[in-house]
Structures are given as structure tokens and as C-alpha cells.
C-alpha positions as protocol buffer text, in pm:
chain_id: "A"
residue {
  index: 1
  type: UNK
  ca { x: 3751 y: -2362 z: 2007 }
}
residue {
  index: 2
  type: UNK
  ca { x: 3902 y: -2031 z: 1833 }
}
residue {
  index: 3
  type: UNK
  ca { x: 3834 y: -2116 z: 1524 }
}
residue {
  index: 4
  type: UNK
  ca { x: 3448 y: -2168 z: 1614 }
}
residue {
  index: 5
  type: UNK
  ca { x: 3434 y: -1837 z: 1802 }
}
residue {
  index: 6
  type: UNK
  ca { x: 3608 y: -1654 z: 1463 }
}
residue {
  index: 7
  type: UNK
  ca { x: 3343 y: -1847 z: 1240 }
}
residue {
  index: 8
  type: UNK
  ca { x: 3050 y: -1725 z: 1470 }
}
residue {
  index: 9
  type: UNK
  ca { x: 3184 y: -1379 z: 1409 }
}
residue {
  index: 10
  type: UNK
  ca { x: 3238 y: -1396 z: 1061 }
}
residue {
  index: 11
  type: UNK
  ca { x: 2822 y: -1511 z: 1042 }
}
residue {
  index: 12
  type: UNK
  ca { x: 2733 y: -1189 z: 1221 }
}
residue {
  index: 13
  type: UNK
  ca { x: 2958 y: -995 z: 1036 }
}
residue {
  index: 14
  type: UNK
  ca { x: 2766 y: -1153 z: 708 }
}
residue {
  index: 15
  type: UNK
  ca { x: 2438 y: -1127 z: 852 }
}
residue {
  index: 16
  type: UNK
  ca { x: 2493 y: -760 z: 947 }
}
residue {
  index: 17
  type: UNK
  ca { x: 2648 y: -705 z: 615 }
}
residue {
  index: 18
  type: UNK
  ca { x: 2334 y: -852 z: 437 }
}
residue {
  index: 19
  type: UNK
  ca { x: 2079 y: -668 z: 611 }
}
residue {
  index: 20
  type: UNK
  ca { x: 2244 y: -350 z: 515 }
}
residue {
  index: 21
  type: UNK
  ca { x: 2299 y: -443 z: 153 }
}
residue {
  index: 22
  type: UNK
  ca { x: 1889 y: -566 z: 202 }
}
residue {
  index: 23
  type: UNK
  ca { x: 1795 y: -191 z: 346 }
}
residue {
  index: 24
  type: UNK
  ca { x: 1988 y: -26 z: 108 }
}
residue {
  index: 25
  type: UNK
  ca { x: 1828 y: -183 z: -186 }
}
residue {
  index: 26
  type: UNK
  ca { x: 1478 y: -114 z: -18 }
}
residue {
  index: 27
  type: UNK
  ca { x: 1551 y: 227 z: 22 }
}
residue {
  index: 28
  type: UNK
  ca { x: 1717 y: 254 z: -361 }
}
residue {
  index: 29
  type: UNK
  ca { x: 1359 y: 139 z: -449 }
}
residue {
  index: 30
  type: UNK
  ca { x: 1155 y: 347 z: -298 }
}
residue {
  index: 31
  type: UNK
  ca { x: 1356 y: 639 z: -429 }
}
residue {
  index: 32
  type: UNK
  ca { x: 1321 y: 531 z: -784 }
}
residue {
  index: 33
  type: UNK
  ca { x: 923 y: 449 z: -725 }
}
residue {
  index: 34
  type: UNK
  ca { x: 883 y: 821 z: -637 }
}
residue {
  index: 35
  type: UNK
  ca { x: 1098 y: 928 z: -935 }
}
residue {
  index: 36
  type: UNK
  ca { x: 901 y: 747 z: -1150 }
}
residue {
  index: 37
  type: UNK
  ca { x: 602 y: 903 z: -957 }
}
residue {
  index: 38
  type: UNK
  ca { x: 775 y: 1274 z: -1046 }
}
residue {
  index: 39
  type: UNK
  ca { x: 826 y: 1188 z: -1395 }
}
residue {
  index: 40
  type: UNK
  ca { x: 423 y: 1084 z: -1463 }
}
residue {
  index: 41
  type: UNK
  ca { x: 344 y: 1371 z: -1294 }
}
residue {
  index: 42
  type: UNK
  ca { x: 543 y: 1621 z: -1464 }
}
residue {
  index: 43
  type: UNK
  ca { x: 405 y: 1397 z: -1819 }
}
residue {
  index: 44
  type: UNK
  ca { x: 101 y: 1435 z: -1690 }
}
residue {
  index: 45
  type: UNK
  ca { x: 109 y: 1829 z: -1649 }
}
residue {
  index: 46
  type: UNK
  ca { x: 283 y: 1874 z: -1968 }
}
residue {
  index: 47
  type: UNK
  ca { x: -25 y: 1724 z: -2164 }
}
residue {
  index: 48
  type: UNK
  ca { x: -298 y: 1918 z: -1952 }
}
residue {
  index: 49
  type: UNK
  ca { x: -84 y: 2239 z: -2063 }
}
residue {
  index: 50
  type: UNK
  ca { x: -65 y: 2180 z: -2409 }
}
residue {
  index: 51
  type: UNK
  ca { x: -431 y: 2207 z: -2492 }
}
residue {
  index: 52
  type: UNK
  ca { x: -435 y: 2573 z: -2365 }
}
residue {
  index: 53
  type: UNK
  ca { x: -148 y: 2675 z: -2574 }
}
residue {
  index: 54
  type: UNK
  ca { x: -304 y: 2524 z: -2883 }
}
residue {
  index: 55
  type: UNK
  ca { x: -605 y: 2728 z: -2780 }
}
residue {
  index: 56
  type: UNK
  ca { x: -412 y: 3062 z: -2774 }
}
């Protein structure tokens, strides 16, 4: 009986950590996507600024 209770507790802990890891991965993916958006946005700004510099 104690073994069953211990195994159930272990399953609950594994479930908790699995959910936590999945949540962290999701948040990291969102941060990566935000970073790529800002990077591409700054590259676009650089391209729009270059022609102005060439005209001067």
C-alpha cells in the first residue's frame, strides 16, 4: 500500500514538472519570436534609413 501511495506521489510530481517544463518552453519560444520580430524590425529600419543617407 505504501508503495502505491509513493508511486502516485511520484506520478503527481512528474506531472507537475512536465507541465512546468512545457510552460517554460512555451515562454522561451514567445521570447524568441519577440526577439526575431525586433531584429527584423530593426533591419527594416536600417534599410529605410540607408537611402536617405545616400541622398545626402
